[in-house]
Amino acid sequence: MNDLITKKPDGFSFRLTKAAILGAVALAIAAIVVLGLLNVVIGPNTARAGYLAMLFLLSPVRTFVLKTRVLSACWAVAVAVAGFLIGGLGFWPMLIGVMLVCIVQGMFRIGEIASLSRSPVNFVVFAGIGATGSMELWHVIVGSIAGASVMLLVGWLNPQKSGKLEQPTSTHQRLWYGFMFASGSVLILLLGQLVGKTFTEWTLLTFCMILSVGFDNRVSRVHQRMFGTIAGALFAALMMFAPEPAQTAAAAICGILGLAYINMGNYALFVAFLTPAILLTSSSELPGYVLAGERVIAGLVAAGIALAVSWIFDPFSKAKADRFAAPVVPAE
């Protein structure tokens, strides 16, 4: 896999290949065209659902296993619909839903690699949308299917070279991995409910990204995530003093560079450019330095929780490891 869920986090480098840049530009153009059409033909709600589905599948579509790509796309739609439907039932039913989603996500794990990572994030986002009543169910379905279809098409047009796959993971280990995801996700949501902070989703996303790599690489992932968050947040805070259209242009450039670096497998710079792309396009009344500070605090909280649950759950998971010896044959 040539993406942000690699087994070994890569070193720091500004290097970009022509293929990585062209792939990022192509994906950005495809996203703009499809989301723009959804916005004009149906409305902004459907476009937002499509955008969230694209973010969900940013990593899974880069695997060369066709079955994984298709299942991930179907799961993205299912998570969106389930989150939307349960959102109106209140916080506690939503919390139970998050736990179930995390356990299912754990079943997508192969060896030390999590082919899916942000299921609880999208579930919580759509639950929040469902609770407000600002979107219809069919908007969620149509937008999610459209976004997932675009990502599947991008993955098909830009296939990754096949390589050595991790050995399959036993059901026991996958369940433990799901329980680890669930415990940390629930703790983050409970803390958010307790202190009333608005950056719970960013904390949850950071937590998921840290756990997407193997135990031995999670400290490195924390370093990469925090470097990217701090650098990106500082740049965004400075750019918020600039007039338009400078902010929009900076957000667009950062978004394309972020996609290019994810194509290179450079996670630190992916986050460094993704952070300002998100902050500069966020609608918030808070000052830029407050938004930037919130992202840094959220990253620190998520890192602490991710490392804590890793130290608790991984020894139990490895104690009864039951790996298969049969080689994995990539799907055609």
Tab-separated table of C-alpha atoms in Angstrom, residues 21 48 51 84-85 107 113 126 138 161 222 243 249 255 265 267-268 277 300 313:
chain	number	residue	atom	x	y	z
A	21	ILE	CA	1.355	15.727	-8.304
A	48	ARG	CA	-21.267	17.575	1.848
A	51	TYR	CA	-17.177	15.099	0.398
A	84	PHE	CA	-27.522	9.772	10.268
A	85	LEU	CA	-30.380	7.529	11.423
A	107	MET	CA	-12.307	-6.684	10.928
A	113	ILE	CA	-2.202	-2.340	8.773
A	126	PHE	CA	-23.349	12.085	10.285
A	138	TRP	CA	-31.807	10.553	0.566
A	161	LYS	CA	1.499	-1.727	-7.933
A	222	VAL	CA	2.410	10.669	17.024
A	243	PRO	CA	-7.491	39.115	2.647
A	249	ALA	CA	-5.962	30.178	-2.954
A	255	GLY	CA	-5.221	20.711	-0.397
A	265	GLY	CA	3.223	8.091	1.652
A	267	TYR	CA	2.204	11.405	6.416
A	268	ALA	CA	3.840	14.334	8.237
A	277	ALA	CA	-6.703	23.432	3.961
A	300	LEU	CA	-2.050	16.017	22.284
A	313	PHE	CA	-4.773	-3.774	24.490
